[in-house]
Short mmCIF file of N, CA and C in Angstrom, two decimals:
data_model
loop_
_atom_site.label_atom_id
_atom_site.label_comp_id
_atom_site.label_asym_id
_atom_site.label_seq_id
_atom_site.Cartn_x
_atom_site.Cartn_y
_atom_site.Cartn_z
N MET A 1 -20.03 -0.06 -66.77
CA MET A 1 -20.46 -1.09 -65.85
C MET A 1 -21.97 -1.01 -65.63
N GLN A 2 -22.49 0.22 -65.59
CA GLN A 2 -23.94 0.37 -65.40
C GLN A 2 -24.70 -0.19 -66.59
N GLY A 3 -24.11 -0.08 -67.78
CA GLY A 3 -24.75 -0.66 -68.96
C GLY A 3 -24.87 -2.17 -68.84
N LEU A 4 -23.83 -2.81 -68.33
CA LEU A 4 -23.88 -4.26 -68.10
C LEU A 4 -24.97 -4.59 -67.08
N ASN A 5 -25.05 -3.79 -66.04
CA ASN A 5 -26.06 -3.99 -65.01
C ASN A 5 -27.46 -3.92 -65.61
N VAL A 6 -27.69 -2.90 -66.43
CA VAL A 6 -29.01 -2.74 -67.05
C VAL A 6 -29.29 -3.90 -68.00
N PHE A 7 -28.29 -4.32 -68.80
CA PHE A 7 -28.50 -5.44 -69.72
C PHE A 7 -28.93 -6.69 -68.94
N THR A 8 -28.25 -6.99 -67.85
CA THR A 8 -28.60 -8.21 -67.10
C THR A 8 -29.99 -8.10 -66.51
N ARG A 9 -30.38 -6.90 -66.08
CA ARG A 9 -31.73 -6.72 -65.54
C ARG A 9 -32.79 -6.86 -66.65
N MET A 10 -32.46 -6.39 -67.85
CA MET A 10 -33.39 -6.56 -68.97
C MET A 10 -33.46 -8.03 -69.36
N SER A 11 -32.32 -8.70 -69.29
CA SER A 11 -32.25 -10.10 -69.67
C SER A 11 -33.10 -10.98 -68.76
N ASP A 12 -33.04 -10.72 -67.44
CA ASP A 12 -33.78 -11.60 -66.53
C ASP A 12 -35.17 -11.08 -66.15
N GLY A 13 -35.58 -9.96 -66.77
CA GLY A 13 -36.94 -9.48 -66.58
C GLY A 13 -37.13 -8.47 -65.46
N ARG A 14 -36.07 -8.06 -64.79
CA ARG A 14 -36.23 -7.06 -63.74
C ARG A 14 -36.48 -5.68 -64.31
N LEU A 15 -36.11 -5.47 -65.57
CA LEU A 15 -36.41 -4.24 -66.31
C LEU A 15 -37.04 -4.64 -67.64
N PRO A 16 -37.91 -3.81 -68.18
CA PRO A 16 -38.42 -4.11 -69.52
C PRO A 16 -37.31 -3.98 -70.55
N ARG A 17 -37.35 -4.82 -71.56
CA ARG A 17 -36.31 -4.78 -72.59
C ARG A 17 -36.49 -3.54 -73.46
N GLY A 18 -35.41 -2.77 -73.55
CA GLY A 18 -35.40 -1.57 -74.37
C GLY A 18 -34.30 -1.66 -75.41
N PRO A 19 -34.03 -0.56 -76.10
CA PRO A 19 -32.99 -0.56 -77.12
C PRO A 19 -31.62 -1.02 -76.62
N LEU A 20 -31.29 -0.78 -75.35
CA LEU A 20 -29.99 -1.21 -74.84
C LEU A 20 -29.84 -2.72 -74.95
N TYR A 21 -30.89 -3.44 -74.66
CA TYR A 21 -30.85 -4.91 -74.75
C TYR A 21 -30.47 -5.34 -76.17
N ALA A 22 -31.13 -4.78 -77.15
CA ALA A 22 -30.86 -5.15 -78.55
C ALA A 22 -29.46 -4.72 -78.98
N VAL A 23 -29.03 -3.54 -78.53
CA VAL A 23 -27.70 -3.03 -78.90
C VAL A 23 -26.62 -3.97 -78.37
N PHE A 24 -26.73 -4.40 -77.12
CA PHE A 24 -25.74 -5.31 -76.55
C PHE A 24 -25.77 -6.67 -77.24
N LYS A 25 -26.99 -7.20 -77.49
CA LYS A 25 -27.10 -8.50 -78.16
C LYS A 25 -26.40 -8.46 -79.52
N GLU A 26 -26.64 -7.40 -80.27
CA GLU A 26 -26.04 -7.28 -81.60
C GLU A 26 -24.53 -7.05 -81.52
N ALA A 27 -24.11 -6.14 -80.66
CA ALA A 27 -22.68 -5.79 -80.58
C ALA A 27 -21.82 -6.98 -80.16
N PHE A 28 -22.36 -7.82 -79.29
CA PHE A 28 -21.58 -8.97 -78.80
C PHE A 28 -21.94 -10.26 -79.52
N ASP A 29 -22.85 -10.16 -80.49
CA ASP A 29 -23.27 -11.33 -81.26
C ASP A 29 -23.63 -12.47 -80.32
N LEU A 30 -24.57 -12.18 -79.41
CA LEU A 30 -24.93 -13.14 -78.38
C LEU A 30 -26.00 -14.11 -78.87
N GLY A 31 -25.71 -15.40 -78.75
CA GLY A 31 -26.72 -16.41 -79.01
C GLY A 31 -27.65 -16.48 -77.80
N ALA A 32 -27.04 -16.57 -76.64
CA ALA A 32 -27.78 -16.57 -75.37
C ALA A 32 -27.27 -15.40 -74.55
N ASP A 33 -28.15 -14.82 -73.77
CA ASP A 33 -27.76 -13.65 -72.98
C ASP A 33 -26.58 -13.92 -72.05
N LEU A 34 -26.51 -15.12 -71.49
CA LEU A 34 -25.42 -15.45 -70.57
C LEU A 34 -24.06 -15.50 -71.25
N ASP A 35 -24.05 -15.58 -72.59
CA ASP A 35 -22.78 -15.56 -73.32
C ASP A 35 -22.02 -14.26 -73.07
N LEU A 36 -22.74 -13.23 -72.67
CA LEU A 36 -22.09 -11.94 -72.38
C LEU A 36 -21.07 -12.10 -71.26
N CYS A 37 -21.37 -12.95 -70.28
CA CYS A 37 -20.45 -13.14 -69.15
C CYS A 37 -19.07 -13.56 -69.64
N ALA A 38 -19.02 -14.53 -70.52
CA ALA A 38 -17.73 -15.01 -71.03
C ALA A 38 -17.01 -13.91 -71.81
N LYS A 39 -17.77 -13.15 -72.59
CA LYS A 39 -17.15 -12.10 -73.40
C LYS A 39 -16.58 -11.00 -72.50
N VAL A 40 -17.28 -10.66 -71.45
CA VAL A 40 -16.80 -9.61 -70.54
C VAL A 40 -15.63 -10.13 -69.71
N MET A 41 -15.71 -11.38 -69.25
CA MET A 41 -14.62 -11.94 -68.45
C MET A 41 -13.34 -12.05 -69.26
N ASN A 42 -13.45 -12.20 -70.57
CA ASN A 42 -12.26 -12.29 -71.42
C ASN A 42 -11.73 -10.92 -71.82
N ALA A 43 -12.40 -9.86 -71.44
CA ALA A 43 -11.93 -8.50 -71.71
C ALA A 43 -10.95 -8.14 -70.60
N HIS A 44 -9.67 -8.20 -70.92
CA HIS A 44 -8.64 -8.06 -69.89
C HIS A 44 -8.18 -6.63 -69.65
N ASP A 45 -8.68 -5.71 -70.42
CA ASP A 45 -8.21 -4.34 -70.20
C ASP A 45 -9.39 -3.42 -69.91
N ARG A 46 -9.09 -2.39 -69.19
CA ARG A 46 -10.10 -1.43 -68.78
C ARG A 46 -10.74 -0.74 -69.99
N GLY A 47 -9.96 -0.57 -71.06
CA GLY A 47 -10.44 0.09 -72.27
C GLY A 47 -11.60 -0.63 -72.91
N SER A 48 -11.57 -1.97 -72.91
CA SER A 48 -12.67 -2.69 -73.55
C SER A 48 -13.95 -2.59 -72.73
N ILE A 49 -13.82 -2.50 -71.43
CA ILE A 49 -15.03 -2.29 -70.61
C ILE A 49 -15.52 -0.85 -70.81
N ALA A 50 -14.59 0.10 -70.83
CA ALA A 50 -14.97 1.50 -71.03
C ALA A 50 -15.63 1.69 -72.39
N ALA A 51 -15.24 0.89 -73.38
CA ALA A 51 -15.83 1.00 -74.72
C ALA A 51 -17.32 0.67 -74.72
N LEU A 52 -17.78 -0.01 -73.68
CA LEU A 52 -19.20 -0.32 -73.58
C LEU A 52 -20.03 0.95 -73.49
N SER A 53 -19.41 2.05 -73.05
CA SER A 53 -20.16 3.31 -72.95
C SER A 53 -20.69 3.75 -74.31
N ARG A 54 -19.99 3.40 -75.39
CA ARG A 54 -20.48 3.74 -76.72
C ARG A 54 -21.77 2.99 -77.03
N LEU A 55 -21.87 1.76 -76.53
CA LEU A 55 -23.09 0.99 -76.73
C LEU A 55 -24.24 1.60 -75.93
N VAL A 56 -23.94 2.01 -74.70
CA VAL A 56 -24.96 2.64 -73.87
C VAL A 56 -25.40 3.95 -74.53
N ALA A 57 -24.45 4.69 -75.09
CA ALA A 57 -24.79 5.95 -75.78
C ALA A 57 -25.69 5.67 -76.98
N ARG A 58 -25.37 4.62 -77.73
CA ARG A 58 -26.21 4.29 -78.89
C ARG A 58 -27.64 3.97 -78.45
N ALA A 59 -27.75 3.21 -77.36
CA ALA A 59 -29.09 2.88 -76.84
C ALA A 59 -29.81 4.14 -76.35
N ALA A 60 -29.08 5.04 -75.72
CA ALA A 60 -29.69 6.30 -75.25
C ALA A 60 -30.19 7.11 -76.43
N HIS A 61 -29.40 7.17 -77.50
CA HIS A 61 -29.83 7.88 -78.71
C HIS A 61 -31.08 7.23 -79.31
N ASP A 62 -31.22 5.92 -79.09
CA ASP A 62 -32.40 5.20 -79.58
C ASP A 62 -33.58 5.33 -78.63
N GLY A 63 -33.40 6.11 -77.56
CA GLY A 63 -34.50 6.39 -76.64
C GLY A 63 -34.61 5.47 -75.44
N ASP A 64 -33.60 4.65 -75.18
CA ASP A 64 -33.66 3.74 -74.04
C ASP A 64 -33.61 4.53 -72.73
N VAL A 65 -34.68 4.46 -71.96
CA VAL A 65 -34.82 5.23 -70.73
C VAL A 65 -33.74 4.86 -69.72
N SER A 66 -33.41 3.59 -69.61
CA SER A 66 -32.39 3.15 -68.65
C SER A 66 -31.00 3.67 -69.06
N ALA A 67 -30.72 3.68 -70.34
CA ALA A 67 -29.43 4.20 -70.81
C ALA A 67 -29.34 5.70 -70.57
N ILE A 68 -30.42 6.42 -70.82
CA ILE A 68 -30.43 7.86 -70.56
C ILE A 68 -30.21 8.11 -69.07
N ARG A 69 -30.83 7.29 -68.22
CA ARG A 69 -30.67 7.43 -66.77
C ARG A 69 -29.21 7.20 -66.36
N ILE A 70 -28.52 6.28 -67.03
CA ILE A 70 -27.10 6.04 -66.71
C ILE A 70 -26.30 7.32 -66.88
N PHE A 71 -26.53 8.04 -67.99
CA PHE A 71 -25.79 9.29 -68.21
C PHE A 71 -26.22 10.37 -67.23
N ASN A 72 -27.49 10.42 -66.90
CA ASN A 72 -27.96 11.39 -65.91
C ASN A 72 -27.31 11.12 -64.55
N ASP A 73 -27.27 9.86 -64.15
CA ASP A 73 -26.64 9.50 -62.87
C ASP A 73 -25.15 9.81 -62.87
N ALA A 74 -24.50 9.54 -64.00
CA ALA A 74 -23.06 9.85 -64.11
C ALA A 74 -22.83 11.35 -63.99
N ALA A 75 -23.68 12.14 -64.63
CA ALA A 75 -23.56 13.60 -64.54
C ALA A 75 -23.74 14.07 -63.10
N ARG A 76 -24.71 13.49 -62.41
CA ARG A 76 -24.95 13.87 -61.01
C ARG A 76 -23.72 13.55 -60.16
N GLU A 77 -23.11 12.40 -60.37
CA GLU A 77 -21.91 12.03 -59.62
C GLU A 77 -20.74 12.96 -59.93
N LEU A 78 -20.61 13.34 -61.20
CA LEU A 78 -19.54 14.27 -61.56
C LEU A 78 -19.74 15.61 -60.87
N VAL A 79 -20.97 16.06 -60.74
CA VAL A 79 -21.24 17.33 -60.06
C VAL A 79 -20.92 17.22 -58.57
N VAL A 80 -21.12 16.05 -57.99
CA VAL A 80 -20.73 15.85 -56.59
C VAL A 80 -19.21 16.05 -56.45
N VAL A 81 -18.46 15.53 -57.41
CA VAL A 81 -17.01 15.70 -57.40
C VAL A 81 -16.66 17.19 -57.57
N VAL A 82 -17.32 17.85 -58.51
CA VAL A 82 -17.08 19.27 -58.75
C VAL A 82 -17.33 20.08 -57.47
N GLU A 83 -18.43 19.79 -56.80
CA GLU A 83 -18.76 20.50 -55.57
C GLU A 83 -17.71 20.25 -54.48
N ALA A 84 -17.23 19.03 -54.38
CA ALA A 84 -16.20 18.71 -53.39
C ALA A 84 -14.92 19.49 -53.68
N VAL A 85 -14.55 19.57 -54.94
CA VAL A 85 -13.35 20.32 -55.31
C VAL A 85 -13.55 21.81 -55.05
N ARG A 86 -14.73 22.32 -55.37
CA ARG A 86 -15.04 23.73 -55.10
C ARG A 86 -14.82 24.03 -53.62
N GLN A 87 -15.34 23.17 -52.75
CA GLN A 87 -15.19 23.38 -51.31
C GLN A 87 -13.74 23.26 -50.87
N ALA A 88 -13.04 22.27 -51.42
CA ALA A 88 -11.63 22.07 -51.05
C ALA A 88 -10.78 23.27 -51.46
N LEU A 89 -11.13 23.90 -52.57
CA LEU A 89 -10.37 25.06 -53.04
C LEU A 89 -10.85 26.36 -52.39
N GLU A 90 -11.86 26.26 -51.55
CA GLU A 90 -12.36 27.38 -50.75
C GLU A 90 -12.81 28.58 -51.58
N PHE A 91 -13.56 28.30 -52.65
CA PHE A 91 -14.17 29.39 -53.41
C PHE A 91 -15.22 30.05 -52.52
N GLU A 92 -15.38 31.33 -52.66
CA GLU A 92 -16.43 32.06 -51.94
C GLU A 92 -17.78 31.62 -52.49
N PRO A 93 -18.84 31.64 -51.66
CA PRO A 93 -20.16 31.18 -52.13
C PRO A 93 -20.65 31.89 -53.39
N ASP A 94 -20.36 33.18 -53.54
CA ASP A 94 -20.85 33.93 -54.70
C ASP A 94 -19.80 34.05 -55.81
N GLU A 95 -18.67 33.40 -55.64
CA GLU A 95 -17.59 33.48 -56.63
C GLU A 95 -17.82 32.48 -57.76
N PRO A 96 -17.91 32.98 -59.01
CA PRO A 96 -18.10 32.05 -60.14
C PRO A 96 -16.85 31.19 -60.33
N VAL A 97 -17.08 29.93 -60.61
CA VAL A 97 -15.98 28.99 -60.79
C VAL A 97 -15.87 28.62 -62.26
N PRO A 98 -14.73 28.90 -62.89
CA PRO A 98 -14.55 28.44 -64.27
C PRO A 98 -14.38 26.91 -64.25
N LEU A 99 -15.04 26.24 -65.16
CA LEU A 99 -15.05 24.79 -65.14
C LEU A 99 -15.00 24.24 -66.55
N SER A 100 -14.14 23.27 -66.74
CA SER A 100 -14.08 22.57 -68.01
C SER A 100 -14.17 21.08 -67.73
N TYR A 101 -13.95 20.25 -68.71
CA TYR A 101 -14.14 18.82 -68.55
C TYR A 101 -13.23 18.06 -69.50
N SER A 102 -12.96 16.81 -69.15
CA SER A 102 -12.25 15.90 -70.03
C SER A 102 -12.57 14.48 -69.60
N GLY A 103 -12.27 13.56 -70.44
CA GLY A 103 -12.52 12.16 -70.14
C GLY A 103 -13.46 11.56 -71.17
N GLY A 104 -13.37 10.26 -71.32
CA GLY A 104 -14.11 9.55 -72.34
C GLY A 104 -15.62 9.72 -72.27
N VAL A 105 -16.18 9.86 -71.07
CA VAL A 105 -17.63 9.98 -70.96
C VAL A 105 -18.14 11.21 -71.70
N PHE A 106 -17.31 12.25 -71.80
CA PHE A 106 -17.74 13.47 -72.47
C PHE A 106 -17.75 13.34 -73.99
N ASN A 107 -17.23 12.23 -74.51
CA ASN A 107 -17.28 12.01 -75.95
C ASN A 107 -18.70 11.81 -76.46
N VAL A 108 -19.65 11.55 -75.56
CA VAL A 108 -21.04 11.35 -75.99
C VAL A 108 -21.78 12.67 -76.10
N GLY A 109 -21.11 13.78 -75.87
CA GLY A 109 -21.69 15.10 -76.08
C GLY A 109 -22.88 15.41 -75.21
N ALA A 110 -24.00 15.76 -75.85
CA ALA A 110 -25.18 16.24 -75.14
C ALA A 110 -25.76 15.23 -74.17
N LEU A 111 -25.53 13.94 -74.41
CA LEU A 111 -26.06 12.92 -73.49
C LEU A 111 -25.53 13.12 -72.07
N ILE A 112 -24.29 13.61 -71.95
CA ILE A 112 -23.71 13.85 -70.63
C ILE A 112 -23.67 15.34 -70.31
N LEU A 113 -23.39 16.16 -71.32
CA LEU A 113 -23.27 17.60 -71.06
C LEU A 113 -24.59 18.24 -70.65
N GLY A 114 -25.70 17.78 -71.23
CA GLY A 114 -27.00 18.33 -70.86
C GLY A 114 -27.32 18.11 -69.39
N PRO A 115 -27.30 16.84 -68.92
CA PRO A 115 -27.57 16.62 -67.51
C PRO A 115 -26.49 17.22 -66.60
N PHE A 116 -25.25 17.23 -67.06
CA PHE A 116 -24.16 17.82 -66.27
C PHE A 116 -24.46 19.30 -66.02
N GLN A 117 -24.85 20.01 -67.07
CA GLN A 117 -25.18 21.43 -66.95
C GLN A 117 -26.39 21.63 -66.03
N ARG A 118 -27.39 20.80 -66.18
CA ARG A 118 -28.60 20.92 -65.33
C ARG A 118 -28.26 20.70 -63.85
N HIS A 119 -27.46 19.69 -63.59
CA HIS A 119 -27.09 19.41 -62.19
C HIS A 119 -26.19 20.52 -61.62
N LEU A 120 -25.34 21.09 -62.46
CA LEU A 120 -24.52 22.23 -62.02
C LEU A 120 -25.41 23.41 -61.65
N GLU A 121 -26.40 23.69 -62.49
CA GLU A 121 -27.29 24.83 -62.26
C GLU A 121 -28.11 24.67 -60.98
N ALA A 122 -28.29 23.43 -60.54
CA ALA A 122 -29.06 23.18 -59.32
C ALA A 122 -28.22 23.42 -58.05
N GLN A 123 -26.93 23.64 -58.22
CA GLN A 123 -26.05 23.87 -57.07
C GLN A 123 -26.15 25.32 -56.63
N ALA A 124 -25.80 25.54 -55.37
CA ALA A 124 -25.82 26.90 -54.82
C ALA A 124 -24.74 27.77 -55.46
N GLY A 125 -23.60 27.17 -55.78
CA GLY A 125 -22.50 27.93 -56.37
C GLY A 125 -22.72 28.21 -57.84
N SER A 126 -21.97 29.15 -58.34
CA SER A 126 -22.06 29.54 -59.74
C SER A 126 -20.89 28.94 -60.51
N TYR A 127 -21.20 28.33 -61.64
CA TYR A 127 -20.16 27.72 -62.49
C TYR A 127 -20.24 28.30 -63.89
N ARG A 128 -19.07 28.47 -64.49
CA ARG A 128 -18.98 28.88 -65.89
C ARG A 128 -18.39 27.71 -66.66
N LEU A 129 -19.26 26.86 -67.18
CA LEU A 129 -18.82 25.68 -67.92
C LEU A 129 -18.37 26.08 -69.30
N GLN A 130 -17.17 25.62 -69.67
CA GLN A 130 -16.64 25.92 -70.99
C GLN A 130 -15.96 24.68 -71.56
N ALA A 131 -16.00 24.57 -72.86
CA ALA A 131 -15.36 23.45 -73.54
C ALA A 131 -13.85 23.52 -73.30
N PRO A 132 -13.19 22.36 -73.29
CA PRO A 132 -11.73 22.35 -73.09
C PRO A 132 -11.03 23.13 -74.20
N ILE A 133 -9.95 23.82 -73.84
CA ILE A 133 -9.20 24.57 -74.85
C ILE A 133 -8.08 23.73 -75.45
N VAL A 134 -7.67 22.66 -74.74
CA VAL A 134 -6.67 21.73 -75.28
C VAL A 134 -7.11 20.31 -74.93
N MET A 135 -6.55 19.35 -75.65
CA MET A 135 -6.81 17.94 -75.37
C MET A 135 -6.19 17.59 -74.01
N PRO A 136 -6.60 16.47 -73.40
CA PRO A 136 -6.01 16.10 -72.10
C PRO A 136 -4.49 16.03 -72.12
N SER A 137 -3.91 15.56 -73.22
CA SER A 137 -2.44 15.50 -73.28
C SER A 137 -1.84 16.89 -73.24
N GLY A 138 -2.52 17.87 -73.83
CA GLY A 138 -2.05 19.25 -73.76
C GLY A 138 -2.15 19.79 -72.35
N GLY A 139 -3.25 19.45 -71.66
CA GLY A 139 -3.40 19.85 -70.27
C GLY A 139 -2.29 19.27 -69.41
N ALA A 140 -1.93 18.03 -69.69
CA ALA A 140 -0.84 17.39 -68.95
C ALA A 140 0.48 18.12 -69.19
N ALA A 141 0.72 18.55 -70.43
CA ALA A 141 1.95 19.29 -70.74
C ALA A 141 1.98 20.63 -70.02
N ILE A 142 0.85 21.32 -69.99
CA ILE A 142 0.77 22.61 -69.30
C ILE A 142 1.01 22.42 -67.81
N TYR A 143 0.41 21.39 -67.24
CA TYR A 143 0.57 21.12 -65.81
C TYR A 143 2.02 20.73 -65.49
N ALA A 144 2.63 19.92 -66.35
CA ALA A 144 4.03 19.52 -66.14
C ALA A 144 4.95 20.73 -66.16
N ALA A 145 4.69 21.65 -67.08
CA ALA A 145 5.51 22.87 -67.14
C ALA A 145 5.34 23.68 -65.86
N ARG A 146 4.11 23.76 -65.36
CA ARG A 146 3.87 24.50 -64.12
C ARG A 146 4.59 23.84 -62.96
N LEU A 147 4.55 22.49 -62.88
CA LEU A 147 5.23 21.78 -61.80
C LEU A 147 6.74 21.99 -61.85
N ALA A 148 7.25 22.15 -63.05
CA ALA A 148 8.69 22.39 -63.23
C ALA A 148 9.05 23.85 -63.03
N THR A 149 8.11 24.61 -62.55
CA THR A 149 8.23 26.07 -62.34
C THR A 149 8.64 26.79 -63.62
N GLN A 150 8.18 26.27 -64.75
CA GLN A 150 8.41 26.88 -66.05
C GLN A 150 7.07 27.01 -66.77
N PRO A 151 6.09 27.74 -66.20
CA PRO A 151 4.77 27.80 -66.83
C PRO A 151 4.85 28.28 -68.27
N LEU A 152 3.98 27.72 -69.10
CA LEU A 152 3.96 28.09 -70.52
C LEU A 152 3.29 29.45 -70.69
N SER A 153 3.79 30.20 -71.63
CA SER A 153 3.18 31.49 -71.96
C SER A 153 1.88 31.26 -72.72
N VAL A 154 1.08 32.30 -72.84
CA VAL A 154 -0.17 32.21 -73.61
C VAL A 154 0.15 31.81 -75.05
N ALA A 155 1.21 32.37 -75.61
CA ALA A 155 1.60 32.03 -76.99
C ALA A 155 2.00 30.56 -77.10
N ALA A 156 2.73 30.06 -76.11
CA ALA A 156 3.15 28.65 -76.14
C ALA A 156 1.94 27.73 -76.03
N ILE A 157 0.98 28.10 -75.20
CA ILE A 157 -0.24 27.29 -75.07
C ILE A 157 -1.00 27.29 -76.40
N GLY A 158 -1.03 28.42 -77.07
CA GLY A 158 -1.68 28.50 -78.38
C GLY A 158 -1.00 27.59 -79.39
N ARG A 159 0.34 27.59 -79.39
CA ARG A 159 1.07 26.71 -80.32
C ARG A 159 0.82 25.24 -79.96
N LEU A 160 0.81 24.94 -78.67
CA LEU A 160 0.54 23.58 -78.23
C LEU A 160 -0.85 23.15 -78.67
N ARG A 161 -1.81 24.03 -78.50
CA ARG A 161 -3.19 23.74 -78.90
C ARG A 161 -3.26 23.45 -80.40
N SER A 162 -2.60 24.29 -81.21
CA SER A 162 -2.61 24.09 -82.67
C SER A 162 -1.96 22.77 -83.04
N CYS A 163 -0.84 22.48 -82.41
CA CYS A 163 -0.10 21.25 -82.70
C CYS A 163 -0.94 20.03 -82.34
N LEU A 164 -1.55 20.03 -81.15
CA LEU A 164 -2.35 18.88 -80.71
C LEU A 164 -3.60 18.73 -81.55
N PHE A 165 -4.22 19.84 -81.95
CA PHE A 165 -5.41 19.76 -82.79
C PHE A 165 -5.04 19.14 -84.14
N ALA A 166 -3.91 19.56 -84.71
CA ALA A 166 -3.49 19.04 -86.01
C ALA A 166 -3.20 17.54 -85.91
N MET A 167 -2.65 17.10 -84.75
CA MET A 167 -2.33 15.68 -84.57
C MET A 167 -3.60 14.85 -84.42
N SER A 168 -4.68 15.45 -83.89
CA SER A 168 -5.90 14.68 -83.65
C SER A 168 -6.77 14.58 -84.90
N VAL A 169 -6.53 15.41 -85.90
CA VAL A 169 -7.36 15.41 -87.12
C VAL A 169 -6.91 14.38 -88.09
#
């Protein structure tokens, strides 16, 4: 959504036109900038709007300052959520918190992970950020087993991880 906001600001002159403007024009094959409205209004599922993040990522890789700022702002917001959860779980101030991540925004790699790590380091608490050990569907299976009071063994999690990795390749 922030990418759309930046595109409209570039279109009407409130922001200087950067790579994001060109990326959106090309991706949507826009004759006129306002044609984007019809294309977005006809996108009936959340997935097609979320797919715009790939366009914002492409513009950020091309050096678009506004696109880079979108990822920085998203990382800052994610850290606000992390801090809220840390407090809700009542971690001690000096207790390191193991932390992982999932979700489509993390598919852009360093564009989000770099600012996410920087914003985490600026917090008073200590975090140990680590890459996910299983895909989100694997995490859901592990959580479901725990809810059923049948937690998976370390060996079962390893098999699940291998199975899900093989399915994703």
